[in-house]
Short mmCIF file of the N, C-alpha and C atoms (twelve columns), coordinates in Angstrom:
data_MODEL
# 
_entry.id   MODEL 
# 
loop_
_atom_site.group_PDB 
_atom_site.id 
_atom_site.type_symbol 
_atom_site.label_atom_id 
_atom_site.label_alt_id 
_atom_site.label_comp_id 
_atom_site.label_asym_id 
_atom_site.label_seq_id 
_atom_site.Cartn_x 
_atom_site.Cartn_y 
_atom_site.Cartn_z 
_atom_site.pdbx_PDB_model_num 
ATOM 1   N N  . MET A 1  90.587  261.438 249.417 1 
ATOM 2   C CA . MET A 1  89.626  261.466 250.489 1 
ATOM 3   C C  . MET A 1  89.164  262.897 250.683 1 
ATOM 4   N N  . THR A 2  87.929  263.058 251.092 1 
ATOM 5   C CA . THR A 2  87.348  264.366 251.360 1 
ATOM 6   C C  . THR A 2  87.071  264.489 252.850 1 
ATOM 7   N N  . VAL A 3  87.523  265.589 253.448 1 
ATOM 8   C CA . VAL A 3  87.361  265.837 254.881 1 
ATOM 9   C C  . VAL A 3  86.783  267.234 255.057 1 
ATOM 10  N N  . THR A 4  85.800  267.368 255.934 1 
ATOM 11  C CA . THR A 4  85.252  268.680 256.277 1 
ATOM 12  C C  . THR A 4  85.954  269.178 257.532 1 
ATOM 13  N N  . VAL A 5  86.535  270.366 257.443 1 
ATOM 14  C CA . VAL A 5  87.237  270.970 258.583 1 
ATOM 15  C C  . VAL A 5  86.416  272.147 259.070 1 
ATOM 16  N N  . LYS A 6  86.116  272.146 260.369 1 
ATOM 17  C CA . LYS A 6  85.370  273.243 260.980 1 
ATOM 18  C C  . LYS A 6  86.285  273.975 261.951 1 
ATOM 19  N N  . TYR A 7  86.237  275.301 261.867 1 
ATOM 20  C CA . TYR A 7  87.065  276.161 262.714 1 
ATOM 21  C C  . TYR A 7  86.178  276.870 263.726 1 
ATOM 22  N N  . PHE A 8  86.642  276.963 264.965 1 
ATOM 23  C CA . PHE A 8  85.869  277.607 266.021 1 
ATOM 24  C C  . PHE A 8  86.709  278.661 266.742 1 
ATOM 25  N N  . GLY A 9  86.027  279.677 267.273 1 
ATOM 26  C CA . GLY A 9  86.655  280.702 268.099 1 
ATOM 27  C C  . GLY A 9  87.797  281.414 267.409 1 
ATOM 28  N N  . LEU A 10 88.909  281.551 268.134 1 
ATOM 29  C CA . LEU A 10 90.054  282.294 267.600 1 
ATOM 30  C C  . LEU A 10 90.650  281.625 266.371 1 
ATOM 31  N N  . VAL A 11 90.436  280.327 266.211 1 
ATOM 32  C CA . VAL A 11 90.932  279.646 265.013 1 
ATOM 33  C C  . VAL A 11 90.145  280.117 263.786 1 
ATOM 34  N N  . ALA A 12 88.826  280.216 263.938 1 
ATOM 35  C CA . ALA A 12 87.983  280.711 262.842 1 
ATOM 36  C C  . ALA A 12 88.337  282.154 262.502 1 
ATOM 37  N N  . GLU A 13 88.599  282.948 263.526 1 
ATOM 38  C CA . GLU A 13 88.974  284.343 263.288 1 
ATOM 39  C C  . GLU A 13 90.294  284.430 262.528 1 
ATOM 40  N N  . ALA A 14 91.281  283.635 262.932 1 
ATOM 41  C CA . ALA A 14 92.587  283.672 262.285 1 
ATOM 42  C C  . ALA A 14 92.511  283.132 260.853 1 
ATOM 43  N N  . ALA A 15 91.683  282.105 260.644 1 
ATOM 44  C CA . ALA A 15 91.556  281.507 259.307 1 
ATOM 45  C C  . ALA A 15 90.607  282.302 258.417 1 
ATOM 46  N N  . GLU A 16 89.831  283.190 259.030 1 
ATOM 47  C CA . GLU A 16 88.825  283.997 258.327 1 
ATOM 48  C C  . GLU A 16 87.786  283.134 257.614 1 
ATOM 49  N N  . LYS A 17 87.457  282.012 258.250 1 
ATOM 50  C CA . LYS A 17 86.397  281.129 257.753 1 
ATOM 51  C C  . LYS A 17 85.997  280.194 258.875 1 
ATOM 52  N N  . SER A 18 84.814  279.644 258.769 1 
ATOM 53  C CA . SER A 18 84.348  278.736 259.805 1 
ATOM 54  C C  . SER A 18 84.358  277.278 259.359 1 
ATOM 55  N N  . GLU A 19 84.495  277.052 258.056 1 
ATOM 56  C CA . GLU A 19 84.454  275.686 257.551 1 
ATOM 57  C C  . GLU A 19 85.050  275.624 256.153 1 
ATOM 58  N N  . GLU A 20 85.641  274.483 255.838 1 
ATOM 59  C CA . GLU A 20 86.091  274.234 254.470 1 
ATOM 60  C C  . GLU A 20 86.135  272.729 254.234 1 
ATOM 61  N N  . VAL A 21 86.009  272.361 252.981 1 
ATOM 62  C CA . VAL A 21 86.118  270.961 252.576 1 
ATOM 63  C C  . VAL A 21 87.470  270.806 251.904 1 
ATOM 64  N N  . MET A 22 88.236  269.811 252.366 1 
ATOM 65  C CA . MET A 22 89.584  269.598 251.851 1 
ATOM 66  C C  . MET A 22 89.689  268.217 251.217 1 
ATOM 67  N N  . GLU A 23 90.480  268.132 250.170 1 
ATOM 68  C CA . GLU A 23 90.724  266.871 249.458 1 
ATOM 69  C C  . GLU A 23 92.174  266.454 249.675 1 
ATOM 70  N N  . PHE A 24 92.388  265.165 249.942 1 
ATOM 71  C CA . PHE A 24 93.736  264.639 250.152 1 
ATOM 72  C C  . PHE A 24 93.890  263.304 249.448 1 
ATOM 73  N N  . ASP A 25 95.109  263.020 249.032 1 
ATOM 74  C CA . ASP A 25 95.465  261.702 248.528 1 
ATOM 75  C C  . ASP A 25 96.286  260.999 249.598 1 
ATOM 76  N N  . GLY A 26 96.152  259.708 249.715 1 
ATOM 77  C CA . GLY A 26 96.951  258.949 250.664 1 
ATOM 78  C C  . GLY A 26 96.410  259.032 252.074 1 
ATOM 79  N N  . THR A 27 97.270  258.729 253.040 1 
ATOM 80  C CA . THR A 27 96.872  258.735 254.441 1 
ATOM 81  C C  . THR A 27 97.325  260.019 255.116 1 
ATOM 82  N N  . LEU A 28 96.570  260.389 256.132 1 
ATOM 83  C CA . LEU A 28 96.849  261.619 256.873 1 
ATOM 84  C C  . LEU A 28 96.297  261.438 258.277 1 
ATOM 85  N N  . THR A 29 97.098  261.803 259.289 1 
ATOM 86  C CA . THR A 29 96.598  261.750 260.662 1 
ATOM 87  C C  . THR A 29 95.953  263.085 261.019 1 
ATOM 88  N N  . ALA A 30 95.161  263.063 262.061 1 
ATOM 89  C CA . ALA A 30 94.508  264.284 262.521 1 
ATOM 90  C C  . ALA A 30 95.549  265.332 262.918 1 
ATOM 91  N N  . SER A 31 96.633  264.908 263.566 1 
ATOM 92  C CA . SER A 31 97.655  265.882 263.975 1 
ATOM 93  C C  . SER A 31 98.364  266.486 262.764 1 
ATOM 94  N N  . GLU A 32 98.560  265.714 261.699 1 
ATOM 95  C CA . GLU A 32 99.159  266.261 260.481 1 
ATOM 96  C C  . GLU A 32 98.228  267.284 259.831 1 
ATOM 97  N N  . LEU A 33 96.931  266.986 259.837 1 
ATOM 98  C CA . LEU A 33 95.967  267.942 259.292 1 
ATOM 99  C C  . LEU A 33 95.940  269.216 260.129 1 
ATOM 100 N N  . LYS A 34 95.985  269.062 261.445 1 
ATOM 101 C CA . LYS A 34 96.000  270.231 262.334 1 
ATOM 102 C C  . LYS A 34 97.191  271.127 261.998 1 
ATOM 103 N N  . ALA A 35 98.370  270.544 261.871 1 
ATOM 104 C CA . ALA A 35 99.564  271.326 261.554 1 
ATOM 105 C C  . ALA A 35 99.409  272.028 260.216 1 
ATOM 106 N N  . GLN A 36 98.851  271.336 259.242 1 
ATOM 107 C CA . GLN A 36 98.655  271.926 257.919 1 
ATOM 108 C C  . GLN A 36 97.662  273.084 257.970 1 
ATOM 109 N N  . CYS A 37 96.575  272.913 258.707 1 
ATOM 110 C CA . CYS A 37 95.551  273.963 258.785 1 
ATOM 111 C C  . CYS A 37 96.034  275.190 259.556 1 
ATOM 112 N N  . LEU A 38 96.840  274.970 260.591 1 
ATOM 113 C CA . LEU A 38 97.296  276.080 261.425 1 
ATOM 114 C C  . LEU A 38 98.529  276.781 260.868 1 
ATOM 115 N N  . ASN A 39 99.198  276.156 259.913 1 
ATOM 116 C CA . ASN A 39 100.394 276.745 259.329 1 
ATOM 117 C C  . ASN A 39 100.063 278.117 258.719 1 
ATOM 118 N N  . GLY A 40 100.802 279.108 259.129 1 
ATOM 119 C CA . GLY A 40 100.619 280.450 258.587 1 
ATOM 120 C C  . GLY A 40 99.569  281.284 259.290 1 
ATOM 121 N N  . LEU A 41 98.819  280.697 260.217 1 
ATOM 122 C CA . LEU A 41 97.824  281.483 260.956 1 
ATOM 123 C C  . LEU A 41 98.488  282.203 262.116 1 
ATOM 124 N N  . SER A 42 97.954  283.349 262.471 1 
ATOM 125 C CA . SER A 42 98.531  284.157 263.543 1 
ATOM 126 C C  . SER A 42 98.009  283.720 264.913 1 
ATOM 127 N N  . ILE A 43 98.288  282.469 265.249 1 
ATOM 128 C CA . ILE A 43 97.929  281.920 266.564 1 
ATOM 129 C C  . ILE A 43 99.244  281.651 267.282 1 
ATOM 130 N N  . THR A 44 99.431  282.295 268.433 1 
ATOM 131 C CA . THR A 44 100.717 282.188 269.116 1 
ATOM 132 C C  . THR A 44 100.926 280.823 269.780 1 
ATOM 133 N N  . ASP A 45 99.892  280.249 270.366 1 
ATOM 134 C CA . ASP A 45 100.037 278.965 271.058 1 
ATOM 135 C C  . ASP A 45 99.269  277.876 270.309 1 
ATOM 136 N N  . LYS A 46 99.854  277.401 269.227 1 
ATOM 137 C CA . LYS A 46 99.183  276.405 268.392 1 
ATOM 138 C C  . LYS A 46 99.028  275.064 269.104 1 
ATOM 139 N N  . GLU A 47 99.873  274.785 270.091 1 
ATOM 140 C CA . GLU A 47 99.769  273.537 270.846 1 
ATOM 141 C C  . GLU A 47 98.496  273.482 271.683 1 
ATOM 142 N N  . SER A 48 97.939  274.650 272.021 1 
ATOM 143 C CA . SER A 48 96.729  274.673 272.843 1 
ATOM 144 C C  . SER A 48 95.460  274.362 272.044 1 
ATOM 145 N N  . ILE A 49 95.569  274.350 270.724 1 
ATOM 146 C CA . ILE A 49 94.416  274.055 269.870 1 
ATOM 147 C C  . ILE A 49 94.178  272.553 269.881 1 
ATOM 148 N N  . GLN A 50 92.955  272.158 270.196 1 
ATOM 149 C CA . GLN A 50 92.608  270.740 270.205 1 
ATOM 150 C C  . GLN A 50 91.935  270.367 268.893 1 
ATOM 151 N N  . ILE A 51 92.001  269.094 268.571 1 
ATOM 152 C CA . ILE A 51 91.380  268.612 267.349 1 
ATOM 153 C C  . ILE A 51 90.422  267.474 267.689 1 
ATOM 154 N N  . ALA A 52 89.258  267.539 267.106 1 
ATOM 155 C CA . ALA A 52 88.254  266.486 267.292 1 
ATOM 156 C C  . ALA A 52 87.917  265.911 265.925 1 
ATOM 157 N N  . VAL A 53 87.879  264.595 265.864 1 
ATOM 158 C CA . VAL A 53 87.496  263.899 264.637 1 
ATOM 159 C C  . VAL A 53 86.181  263.194 264.913 1 
ATOM 160 N N  . ASN A 54 85.167  263.579 264.171 1 
ATOM 161 C CA . ASN A 54 83.816  263.031 264.363 1 
ATOM 162 C C  . ASN A 54 83.381  263.155 265.824 1 
ATOM 163 N N  . GLN A 55 83.674  264.318 266.404 1 
ATOM 164 C CA . GLN A 55 83.294  264.727 267.755 1 
ATOM 165 C C  . GLN A 55 84.024  263.959 268.854 1 
ATOM 166 N N  . ASN A 56 85.167  263.346 268.523 1 
ATOM 167 C CA . ASN A 56 86.010  262.675 269.507 1 
ATOM 168 C C  . ASN A 56 87.374  263.343 269.521 1 
ATOM 169 N N  . LEU A 57 87.813  263.768 270.715 1 
ATOM 170 C CA . LEU A 57 89.127  264.400 270.838 1 
ATOM 171 C C  . LEU A 57 90.204  263.339 270.671 1 
ATOM 172 N N  . ASP A 58 90.858  263.332 269.534 1 
ATOM 173 C CA . ASP A 58 91.901  262.352 269.253 1 
ATOM 174 C C  . ASP A 58 92.739  262.855 268.085 1 
ATOM 175 N N  . ASP A 59 94.004  263.181 268.366 1 
ATOM 176 C CA . ASP A 59 94.834  263.721 267.286 1 
ATOM 177 C C  . ASP A 59 95.715  262.667 266.631 1 
ATOM 178 N N  . ASN A 60 95.624  261.413 267.079 1 
ATOM 179 C CA . ASN A 60 96.455  260.362 266.503 1 
ATOM 180 C C  . ASN A 60 95.710  259.449 265.544 1 
ATOM 181 N N  . VAL A 61 94.452  259.720 265.312 1 
ATOM 182 C CA . VAL A 61 93.642  258.872 264.439 1 
ATOM 183 C C  . VAL A 61 93.974  259.144 262.969 1 
ATOM 184 N N  . ASN A 62 93.949  258.100 262.156 1 
ATOM 185 C CA . ASN A 62 94.093  258.269 260.711 1 
ATOM 186 C C  . ASN A 62 92.751  258.704 260.156 1 
ATOM 187 N N  . LEU A 63 92.764  259.737 259.338 1 
ATOM 188 C CA . LEU A 63 91.524  260.262 258.773 1 
ATOM 189 C C  . LEU A 63 91.006  259.348 257.673 1 
ATOM 190 N N  . LYS A 64 89.670  259.345 257.544 1 
ATOM 191 C CA . LYS A 64 89.001  258.563 256.512 1 
ATOM 192 C C  . LYS A 64 88.120  259.492 255.688 1 
ATOM 193 N N  . ASP A 65 87.770  259.045 254.509 1 
ATOM 194 C CA . ASP A 65 86.889  259.812 253.643 1 
ATOM 195 C C  . ASP A 65 85.586  260.114 254.373 1 
ATOM 196 N N  . GLY A 66 85.176  261.367 254.343 1 
ATOM 197 C CA . GLY A 66 83.925  261.784 254.961 1 
ATOM 198 C C  . GLY A 66 84.028  262.221 256.408 1 
ATOM 199 N N  . ASP A 67 85.217  262.153 257.001 1 
ATOM 200 C CA . ASP A 67 85.377  262.574 258.397 1 
ATOM 201 C C  . ASP A 67 85.097  264.064 258.552 1 
ATOM 202 N N  . GLU A 68 84.619  264.418 259.747 1 
ATOM 203 C CA . GLU A 68 84.437  265.814 260.123 1 
ATOM 204 C C  . GLU A 68 85.465  266.131 261.197 1 
ATOM 205 N N  . VAL A 69 86.277  267.140 260.929 1 
ATOM 206 C CA . VAL A 69 87.360  267.517 261.842 1 
ATOM 207 C C  . VAL A 69 87.062  268.918 262.365 1 
ATOM 208 N N  . ALA A 70 87.202  269.098 263.680 1 
ATOM 209 C CA . ALA A 70 86.996  270.412 264.291 1 
ATOM 210 C C  . ALA A 70 88.281  270.862 264.960 1 
ATOM 211 N N  . LEU A 71 88.674  272.099 264.721 1 
ATOM 212 C CA . LEU A 71 89.805  272.704 265.393 1 
ATOM 213 C C  . LEU A 71 89.262  273.631 266.473 1 
ATOM 214 N N  . LEU A 72 89.564  273.300 267.722 1 
ATOM 215 C CA . LEU A 72 88.931  273.951 268.869 1 
ATOM 216 C C  . LEU A 72 89.940  274.762 269.666 1 
ATOM 217 N N  . PRO A 73 89.624  276.011 269.964 1 
ATOM 218 C CA . PRO A 73 90.516  276.832 270.788 1 
ATOM 219 C C  . PRO A 73 90.440  276.368 272.239 1 
ATOM 220 N N  . PRO A 74 91.383  276.829 273.065 1 
ATOM 221 C CA . PRO A 74 91.298  276.502 274.489 1 
ATOM 222 C C  . PRO A 74 89.990  277.029 275.076 1 
ATOM 223 N N  . PHE A 75 89.438  276.297 275.994 1 
ATOM 224 C CA . PHE A 75 88.206  276.755 276.636 1 
ATOM 225 C C  . PHE A 75 88.302  276.472 278.118 1 
ATOM 226 N N  . ALA A 76 87.579  277.250 278.873 1 
ATOM 227 C CA . ALA A 76 87.579  277.117 280.323 1 
ATOM 228 C C  . ALA A 76 86.178  276.775 280.790 1 
ATOM 229 N N  . GLY A 77 86.123  276.080 281.847 1 
ATOM 230 C CA . GLY A 77 84.822  275.716 282.405 1 
ATOM 231 C C  . GLY A 77 84.796  276.026 283.886 1 
ATOM 232 N N  . GLY A 78 83.656  275.878 284.441 1 
ATOM 233 C CA . GLY A 78 83.610  276.159 285.870 1 
ATOM 234 C C  . GLY A 78 82.280  275.845 286.439 1 
# 
């Protein structure tokens, strides 16, 4: 399966890229992909990073071929 991963904010800075296309065999959940992408990055609070699959915040979904995944840093609103 092919998945496009987009990095935003401090995640993009730590990964030194804003996007990449990844290939996987078998099944993979969004949370497993998040852990794989964040592994080795210098982000102190990795739990605060949210993941969106096809613009829906959901880390328990099984990924499918062609999905777009975004790794989002914490954000504040007001």
